Amino acid sequence: MSYVAATTLLDSALDRQLQREAGMPLAYYQILAMLGDVPDRTLRMSDLAAITQSSQSRLSHAVTRLERRGWIRRRPCSEDRRSTWATLTDAGYAALAAAAPGHVRTVREHLFDRLSCEQVRQLQAICRTVLAGM
């Protein structure tokens, strides 16, 4: 129960900070961050949905809103007509870069500043173990 409470409260704090300072919810930031971290800032929509743990329809709705802001561009995949590519635009990268310092500050304030160096290493090891099992 402590884990559930901690992650729920952390996600809420991160979402509030991003809404207040960057005008975007945490879910949008995560989409931009995932695209900003891959070659050519491009992923298939299906892969982006899997990485962000979103349904295809929920991701599509979010990407539509991000497209309206000029932060993401979609295009059909020439190799697989059932797939669509999502690309982080320069404007989207700039929005991500502008939002990142406040996001990092909030993560540090609510999580890492409360842990010792050893606890951070343990948390990393625990998360890697859990992820490997999933």
Tab-separated table of N, CA and C in Angstrom:
chain	number	residue	atom	x	y	z
A	1	MET	N	0.821	-1.193	0.000
A	1	MET	CA	0.000	0.000	0.000
A	1	MET	C	0.868	1.262	0.000
A	2	SER	N	2.008	1.201	0.645
A	2	SER	CA	2.898	2.364	0.655
A	2	SER	C	3.371	2.699	-0.758
A	3	TYR	N	3.704	1.657	-1.535
A	3	TYR	CA	4.137	1.872	-2.916
A	3	TYR	C	3.029	2.534	-3.732
A	4	VAL	N	1.822	2.012	-3.641
A	4	VAL	CA	0.692	2.565	-4.392
A	4	VAL	C	0.448	4.018	-4.000
A	5	ALA	N	0.441	4.292	-2.710
A	5	ALA	CA	0.217	5.664	-2.240
A	5	ALA	C	1.334	6.594	-2.720
A	6	ALA	N	2.577	6.153	-2.602
A	6	ALA	CA	3.708	6.995	-2.996
A	6	ALA	C	3.691	7.299	-4.487
A	7	THR	N	3.476	6.294	-5.315
A	7	THR	CA	3.485	6.530	-6.761
A	7	THR	C	2.278	7.351	-7.201
A	8	THR	N	1.136	7.142	-6.581
A	8	THR	CA	-0.054	7.935	-6.913
A	8	THR	C	0.169	9.402	-6.561
A	9	LEU	N	0.693	9.651	-5.367
A	9	LEU	CA	0.942	11.035	-4.954
A	9	LEU	C	2.052	11.687	-5.776
A	10	LEU	N	3.081	10.932	-6.114
A	10	LEU	CA	4.159	11.474	-6.944
A	10	LEU	C	3.632	11.845	-8.326
A	11	ASP	N	2.875	10.949	-8.950
A	11	ASP	CA	2.301	11.243	-10.263
A	11	ASP	C	1.418	12.489	-10.210
A	12	SER	N	0.627	12.625	-9.158
A	12	SER	CA	-0.235	13.805	-9.006
A	12	SER	C	0.585	15.076	-8.871
A	13	ALA	N	1.653	15.028	-8.077
A	13	ALA	CA	2.517	16.200	-7.906
A	13	ALA	C	3.186	16.579	-9.222
A	14	LEU	N	3.646	15.587	-9.969
A	14	LEU	CA	4.285	15.847	-11.254
A	14	LEU	C	3.289	16.426	-12.250
A	15	ASP	N	2.086	15.885	-12.261
A	15	ASP	CA	1.059	16.384	-13.168
A	15	ASP	C	0.699	17.837	-12.841
A	16	ARG	N	0.508	18.139	-11.566
A	16	ARG	CA	0.170	19.516	-11.160
A	16	ARG	C	1.266	20.490	-11.565
A	17	GLN	N	2.517	20.108	-11.316
A	17	GLN	CA	3.642	20.985	-11.660
A	17	GLN	C	3.696	21.242	-13.159
A	18	LEU	N	3.552	20.199	-13.958
A	18	LEU	CA	3.615	20.359	-15.414
A	18	LEU	C	2.439	21.182	-15.930
A	19	GLN	N	1.257	20.952	-15.389
A	19	GLN	CA	0.086	21.744	-15.798
A	19	GLN	C	0.333	23.223	-15.483
A	20	ARG	N	0.813	23.485	-14.280
A	20	ARG	CA	1.002	24.856	-13.815
A	20	ARG	C	2.125	25.561	-14.589
A	21	GLU	N	3.268	24.901	-14.743
A	21	GLU	CA	4.441	25.566	-15.305
A	21	GLU	C	4.615	25.405	-16.809
A	22	ALA	N	4.116	24.310	-17.373
A	22	ALA	CA	4.341	24.044	-18.799
A	22	ALA	C	3.053	23.953	-19.607
A	23	GLY	N	1.907	23.985	-18.929
A	23	GLY	CA	0.641	23.922	-19.645
A	23	GLY	C	0.359	22.589	-20.303
A	24	MET	N	0.918	21.525	-19.724
A	24	MET	CA	0.670	20.186	-20.272
A	24	MET	C	0.560	19.179	-19.136
A	25	PRO	N	-0.259	18.144	-19.327
A	25	PRO	CA	-0.323	17.094	-18.314
A	25	PRO	C	0.889	16.166	-18.393
A	26	LEU	N	1.101	15.415	-17.326
A	26	LEU	CA	2.200	14.453	-17.270
A	26	LEU	C	2.155	13.485	-18.448
A	27	ALA	N	0.973	13.047	-18.848
A	27	ALA	CA	0.860	12.103	-19.967
A	27	ALA	C	1.452	12.692	-21.248
A	28	TYR	N	1.229	13.970	-21.516
A	28	TYR	CA	1.792	14.603	-22.708
A	28	TYR	C	3.308	14.716	-22.587
A	29	TYR	N	3.778	15.076	-21.403
A	29	TYR	CA	5.217	15.177	-21.180
A	29	TYR	C	5.882	13.818	-21.441
A	30	GLN	N	5.264	12.744	-20.956
A	30	GLN	CA	5.830	11.413	-21.155
A	30	GLN	C	5.901	11.055	-22.636
A	31	ILE	N	4.881	11.413	-23.400
A	31	ILE	CA	4.891	11.150	-24.845
A	31	ILE	C	6.036	11.918	-25.495
A	32	LEU	N	6.145	13.201	-25.182
A	32	LEU	CA	7.224	14.015	-25.749
A	32	LEU	C	8.587	13.472	-25.336
A	33	ALA	N	8.728	13.088	-24.071
A	33	ALA	CA	10.007	12.576	-23.571
A	33	ALA	C	10.399	11.266	-24.261
A	34	MET	N	9.450	10.382	-24.481
A	34	MET	CA	9.750	9.116	-25.155
A	34	MET	C	10.215	9.378	-26.579
A	35	LEU	N	9.548	10.294	-27.281
A	35	LEU	CA	9.957	10.614	-28.650
A	35	LEU	C	11.291	11.353	-28.667
A	36	GLY	N	11.537	12.171	-27.674
A	36	GLY	CA	12.784	12.918	-27.615
A	36	GLY	C	13.994	12.057	-27.308
A	37	ASP	N	13.756	10.829	-26.900
A	37	ASP	CA	14.832	9.945	-26.463
A	37	ASP	C	15.176	8.845	-27.470
A	38	VAL	N	14.582	8.891	-28.663
A	38	VAL	CA	14.840	7.852	-29.667
A	38	VAL	C	15.440	8.487	-30.923
A	39	PRO	N	16.146	7.676	-31.717
A	39	PRO	CA	16.728	8.200	-32.957
A	39	PRO	C	15.660	8.850	-33.843
A	40	ASP	N	16.020	9.946	-34.443
A	40	ASP	CA	15.143	10.714	-35.335
A	40	ASP	C	13.872	11.208	-34.647
A	41	ARG	N	13.824	11.059	-33.303
A	41	ARG	CA	12.652	11.489	-32.516
A	41	ARG	C	11.352	10.932	-33.103
A	42	THR	N	11.401	9.665	-33.567
A	42	THR	CA	10.270	9.048	-34.268
A	42	THR	C	10.034	7.633	-33.774
A	43	LEU	N	8.768	7.309	-33.544
A	43	LEU	CA	8.341	5.949	-33.190
A	43	LEU	C	7.032	5.625	-33.899
A	44	ARG	N	6.810	4.331	-34.091
A	44	ARG	CA	5.479	3.893	-34.543
A	44	ARG	C	4.499	4.186	-33.416
A	45	MET	N	3.296	4.546	-33.792
A	45	MET	CA	2.278	4.847	-32.787
A	45	MET	C	2.048	3.645	-31.876
A	46	SER	N	2.073	2.435	-32.428
A	46	SER	CA	1.848	1.236	-31.611
A	46	SER	C	2.964	1.065	-30.577
A	47	ASP	N	4.200	1.360	-30.965
A	47	ASP	CA	5.321	1.269	-30.023
A	47	ASP	C	5.228	2.361	-28.957
A	48	LEU	N	4.823	3.552	-29.371
A	48	LEU	CA	4.660	4.655	-28.429
A	48	LEU	C	3.561	4.336	-27.417
A	49	ALA	N	2.490	3.707	-27.876
A	49	ALA	CA	1.417	3.297	-26.968
A	49	ALA	C	1.928	2.277	-25.958
A	50	ALA	N	2.716	1.325	-26.421
A	50	ALA	CA	3.257	0.306	-25.512
A	50	ALA	C	4.204	0.927	-24.483
A	51	ILE	N	5.080	1.809	-24.925
A	51	ILE	CA	6.053	2.428	-24.026
A	51	ILE	C	5.362	3.279	-22.967
A	52	THR	N	4.325	4.004	-23.365
A	52	THR	CA	3.630	4.899	-22.431
A	52	THR	C	2.475	4.213	-21.714
A	53	GLN	N	2.286	2.932	-21.975
A	53	GLN	CA	1.212	2.164	-21.344
A	53	GLN	C	-0.157	2.799	-21.595
A	54	SER	N	-0.373	3.226	-22.837
A	54	SER	CA	-1.644	3.824	-23.247
A	54	SER	C	-2.334	2.913	-24.247
A	55	SER	N	-3.643	2.966	-24.269
A	55	SER	CA	-4.369	2.267	-25.329
A	55	SER	C	-4.129	3.026	-26.632
A	56	GLN	N	-4.326	2.347	-27.751
A	56	GLN	CA	-4.148	2.995	-29.055
A	56	GLN	C	-5.062	4.217	-29.181
A	57	SER	N	-6.306	4.085	-28.741
A	57	SER	CA	-7.243	5.200	-28.887
A	57	SER	C	-6.883	6.366	-27.969
A	58	ARG	N	-6.474	6.065	-26.760
A	58	ARG	CA	-6.089	7.141	-25.828
A	58	ARG	C	-4.848	7.874	-26.340
A	59	LEU	N	-3.860	7.123	-26.834
A	59	LEU	CA	-2.663	7.741	-27.385
A	59	LEU	C	-3.020	8.578	-28.610
A	60	SER	N	-3.860	8.052	-29.473
A	60	SER	CA	-4.248	8.778	-30.679
A	60	SER	C	-4.905	10.113	-30.332
A	61	HIS	N	-5.758	10.103	-29.326
A	61	HIS	CA	-6.409	11.331	-28.869
A	61	HIS	C	-5.366	12.333	-28.362
A	62	ALA	N	-4.417	11.870	-27.562
A	62	ALA	CA	-3.365	12.745	-27.036
A	62	ALA	C	-2.492	13.289	-28.160
A	63	VAL	N	-2.115	12.431	-29.097
A	63	VAL	CA	-1.258	12.862	-30.203
A	63	VAL	C	-2.000	13.875	-31.079
A	64	THR	N	-3.295	13.715	-31.252
A	64	THR	CA	-4.079	14.707	-32.002
A	64	THR	C	-3.952	16.077	-31.347
A	65	ARG	N	-4.059	16.127	-30.039
A	65	ARG	CA	-3.919	17.410	-29.325
A	65	ARG	C	-2.502	17.958	-29.437
A	66	LEU	N	-1.517	17.066	-29.371
A	66	LEU	CA	-0.129	17.506	-29.502
A	66	LEU	C	0.170	17.974	-30.930
A	67	GLU	N	-0.481	17.358	-31.910
A	67	GLU	CA	-0.353	17.820	-33.305
A	67	GLU	C	-0.913	19.233	-33.451
A	68	ARG	N	-2.052	19.486	-32.820
A	68	ARG	CA	-2.652	20.827	-32.888
A	68	ARG	C	-1.722	21.893	-32.332
A	69	ARG	N	-0.912	21.515	-31.360
A	69	ARG	CA	0.070	22.454	-30.790
A	69	ARG	C	1.323	22.561	-31.655
A	70	GLY	N	1.429	21.687	-32.657
A	70	GLY	CA	2.603	21.678	-33.516
A	70	GLY	C	3.782	20.936	-32.924
A	71	TRP	N	3.538	20.123	-31.904
A	71	TRP	CA	4.616	19.442	-31.192
A	71	TRP	C	4.922	18.053	-31.749
A	72	ILE	N	3.961	17.448	-32.430
A	72	ILE	CA	4.142	16.111	-33.021
A	72	ILE	C	3.567	16.152	-34.426
A	73	ARG	N	4.189	15.378	-35.310
A	73	ARG	CA	3.679	15.213	-36.669
A	73	ARG	C	3.483	13.714	-36.913
A	74	ARG	N	2.363	13.354	-37.489
A	74	ARG	CA	2.112	11.948	-37.853
A	74	ARG	C	2.241	11.787	-39.356
A	75	ARG	N	2.705	10.603	-39.746
A	75	ARG	CA	2.759	10.270	-41.175
A	75	ARG	C	2.610	8.763	-41.334
A	76	PRO	N	2.045	8.338	-42.444
A	76	PRO	CA	1.879	6.896	-42.671
A	76	PRO	C	3.227	6.206	-42.805
A	77	CYS	N	3.254	4.953	-42.418
A	77	CYS	CA	4.449	4.127	-42.543
A	77	CYS	C	4.427	3.464	-43.927
A	78	SER	N	5.442	3.721	-44.737
A	78	SER	CA	5.455	3.177	-46.100
A	78	SER	C	5.673	1.669	-46.125
A	79	GLU	N	6.345	1.117	-45.095
A	79	GLU	CA	6.608	-0.318	-45.057
A	79	GLU	C	5.404	-1.128	-44.585
A	80	ASP	N	4.545	-0.517	-43.798
A	80	ASP	CA	3.389	-1.209	-43.217
A	80	ASP	C	2.220	-0.230	-43.193
A	81	ARG	N	1.301	-0.409	-44.098
A	81	ARG	CA	0.196	0.543	-44.252
A	81	ARG	C	-0.721	0.606	-43.035
A	82	ARG	N	-0.616	-0.373	-42.139
A	82	ARG	CA	-1.427	-0.353	-40.923
A	82	ARG	C	-0.807	0.528	-39.849
A	83	SER	N	0.442	0.924	-40.043
A	83	SER	CA	1.168	1.681	-39.023
A	83	SER	C	1.284	3.152	-39.382
A	84	THR	N	1.477	3.935	-38.327
A	84	THR	CA	1.688	5.374	-38.471
A	84	THR	C	2.883	5.760	-37.618
A	85	TRP	N	3.713	6.652	-38.154
A	85	TRP	CA	4.857	7.181	-37.422
A	85	TRP	C	4.443	8.443	-36.683
A	86	ALA	N	4.974	8.628	-35.494
A	86	ALA	CA	4.830	9.868	-34.741
A	86	ALA	C	6.223	10.454	-34.577
A	87	THR	N	6.370	11.726	-34.939
A	87	THR	CA	7.665	12.394	-34.876
A	87	THR	C	7.554	13.648	-34.024
A	88	LEU	N	8.481	13.814	-33.113
A	88	LEU	CA	8.562	15.015	-32.298
A	88	LEU	C	9.133	16.128	-33.176
A	89	THR	N	8.401	17.222	-33.317
A	89	THR	CA	8.855	18.347	-34.131
A	89	THR	C	9.870	19.179	-33.347
A	90	ASP	N	10.500	20.111	-34.031
A	90	ASP	CA	11.419	21.023	-33.347
A	90	ASP	C	10.679	21.823	-32.272
A	91	ALA	N	9.448	22.241	-32.578
A	91	ALA	CA	8.651	22.978	-31.589
A	91	ALA	C	8.324	22.086	-30.395
A	92	GLY	N	8.052	20.811	-30.648
A	92	GLY	CA	7.782	19.866	-29.565
A	92	GLY	C	9.010	19.630	-28.716
A	93	TYR	N	10.161	19.547	-29.371
A	93	TYR	CA	11.407	19.373	-28.629
A	93	TYR	C	11.684	20.602	-27.765
A	94	ALA	N	11.396	21.767	-28.296
A	94	ALA	CA	11.584	23.000	-27.526
A	94	ALA	C	10.648	23.033	-26.320
A	95	ALA	N	9.395	22.582	-26.505
A	95	ALA	CA	8.445	22.527	-25.389
A	95	ALA	C	8.927	21.541	-24.323
A	96	LEU	N	9.434	20.405	-24.764
A	96	LEU	CA	9.985	19.406	-23.843
A	96	LEU	C	11.180	19.983	-23.086
A	97	ALA	N	12.082	20.623	-23.806
A	97	ALA	CA	13.274	21.205	-23.180
A	97	ALA	C	12.895	22.296	-22.177
A	98	ALA	N	11.860	23.061	-22.489
A	98	ALA	CA	11.418	24.119	-21.572
A	98	ALA	C	10.764	23.533	-20.324
A	99	ALA	N	10.056	22.428	-20.469
A	99	ALA	CA	9.354	21.802	-19.345
A	99	ALA	C	10.278	20.960	-18.468
A	100	ALA	N	11.351	20.455	-19.031
A	100	ALA	CA	12.220	19.502	-18.328
A	100	ALA	C	12.811	20.022	-17.022
A	101	PRO	N	13.344	21.226	-16.958
A	101	PRO	CA	13.948	21.658	-15.680
A	101	PRO	C	12.969	21.658	-14.507
A	102	GLY	N	11.758	22.127	-14.711
A	102	GLY	CA	10.762	22.115	-13.646
A	102	GLY	C	10.350	20.706	-13.273
A	103	HIS	N	10.241	19.846	-14.277
A	103	HIS	CA	9.882	18.454	-14.027
A	103	HIS	C	10.972	17.762	-13.206
A	104	VAL	N	12.221	17.938	-13.624
A	104	VAL	CA	13.345	17.326	-12.903
A	104	VAL	C	13.409	17.859	-11.472
A	105	ARG	N	13.225	19.160	-11.314
A	105	ARG	CA	13.232	19.759	-9.973
A	105	ARG	C	12.163	19.126	-9.087
A	106	THR	N	10.987	18.909	-9.640
A	106	THR	CA	9.883	18.331	-8.870
A	106	THR	C	10.149	16.861	-8.536
A	107	VAL	N	10.709	16.106	-9.469
A	107	VAL	CA	11.067	14.710	-9.196
A	107	VAL	C	12.103	14.649	-8.076
A	108	ARG	N	13.094	15.511	-8.169
A	108	ARG	CA	14.127	15.528	-7.119
A	108	ARG	C	13.510	15.884	-5.773
A	109	GLU	N	12.700	16.942	-5.747
A	109	GLU	CA	12.101	17.417	-4.497
A	109	GLU	C	11.251	16.343	-3.819
A	110	HIS	N	10.454	15.640	-4.615
A	110	HIS	CA	9.507	14.686	-4.043
A	110	HIS	C	10.038	13.261	-3.921
A	111	LEU	N	11.143	12.963	-4.600
A	111	LEU	CA	11.641	11.588	-4.559
A	111	LEU	C	13.118	11.531	-4.154
A	112	PHE	N	13.993	11.955	-5.028
A	112	PHE	CA	15.417	11.694	-4.832
A	112	PHE	C	16.034	12.460	-3.668
A	113	ASP	N	15.576	13.675	-3.384
A	113	ASP	CA	16.132	14.417	-2.250
A	113	ASP	C	15.767	13.787	-0.911
A	114	ARG	N	14.798	12.908	-0.907
A	114	ARG	CA	14.362	12.248	0.327
A	114	ARG	C	15.091	10.935	0.567
A	115	LEU	N	15.894	10.514	-0.409
A	115	LEU	CA	16.587	9.225	-0.335
A	115	LEU	C	18.090	9.427	-0.190
A	116	SER	N	18.730	8.500	0.496
A	116	SER	CA	20.192	8.499	0.543
A	116	SER	C	20.712	7.953	-0.793
A	117	CYS	N	22.006	8.117	-1.013
A	117	CYS	CA	22.616	7.566	-2.231
A	117	CYS	C	22.409	6.055	-2.310
A	118	GLU	N	22.537	5.394	-1.177
A	118	GLU	CA	22.329	3.935	-1.140
A	118	GLU	C	20.884	3.589	-1.475
A	119	GLN	N	19.935	4.342	-0.981
A	119	GLN	CA	18.530	4.077	-1.281
A	119	GLN	C	18.222	4.301	-2.761
A	120	VAL	N	18.846	5.294	-3.364
A	120	VAL	CA	18.669	5.518	-4.809
A	120	VAL	C	19.193	4.316	-5.582
A	121	ARG	N	20.374	3.798	-5.200
A	121	ARG	CA	20.917	2.606	-5.857
A	121	ARG	C	19.985	1.407	-5.669
A	122	GLN	N	19.446	1.250	-4.463
A	122	GLN	CA	18.516	0.151	-4.201
A	122	GLN	C	17.244	0.302	-5.026
A	123	LEU	N	16.726	1.505	-5.114
A	123	LEU	CA	15.519	1.750	-5.910
A	123	LEU	C	15.774	1.408	-7.371
A	124	GLN	N	16.930	1.805	-7.876
A	124	GLN	CA	17.287	1.483	-9.253
A	124	GLN	C	17.345	-0.031	-9.452
A	125	ALA	N	17.978	-0.737	-8.545
A	125	ALA	CA	18.090	-2.198	-8.648
A	125	ALA	C	16.711	-2.854	-8.569
A	126	ILE	N	15.881	-2.385	-7.668
A	126	ILE	CA	14.524	-2.927	-7.530
A	126	ILE	C	13.739	-2.710	-8.816
A	127	CYS	N	13.792	-1.503	-9.349
A	127	CYS	CA	13.042	-1.197	-10.580
A	127	CYS	C	13.535	-2.030	-11.766
A	128	ARG	N	14.848	-2.194	-11.869
A	128	ARG	CA	15.393	-3.021	-12.953
A	128	ARG	C	14.928	-4.469	-12.816
A	129	THR	N	14.904	-4.985	-11.605
A	129	THR	CA	14.454	-6.355	-11.375
A	129	THR	C	12.985	-6.512	-11.752
A	130	VAL	N	12.160	-5.573	-11.317
A	130	VAL	CA	10.730	-5.626	-11.631
A	130	VAL	C	10.521	-5.537	-13.141
A	131	LEU	N	11.215	-4.586	-13.786
A	131	LEU	CA	11.067	-4.426	-15.236
A	131	LEU	C	11.508	-5.672	-15.990
A	132	ALA	N	12.586	-6.279	-15.558
A	132	ALA	CA	13.064	-7.492	-16.233
A	132	ALA	C	12.044	-8.616	-16.147
A	133	GLY	N	11.296	-8.643	-15.067
A	133	GLY	CA	10.285	-9.681	-14.903
A	133	GLY	C	8.985	-9.406	-15.653
A	134	MET	N	8.869	-8.227	-16.172
A	134	MET	CA	7.631	-7.869	-16.880
A	134	MET	C	7.824	-7.941	-18.369
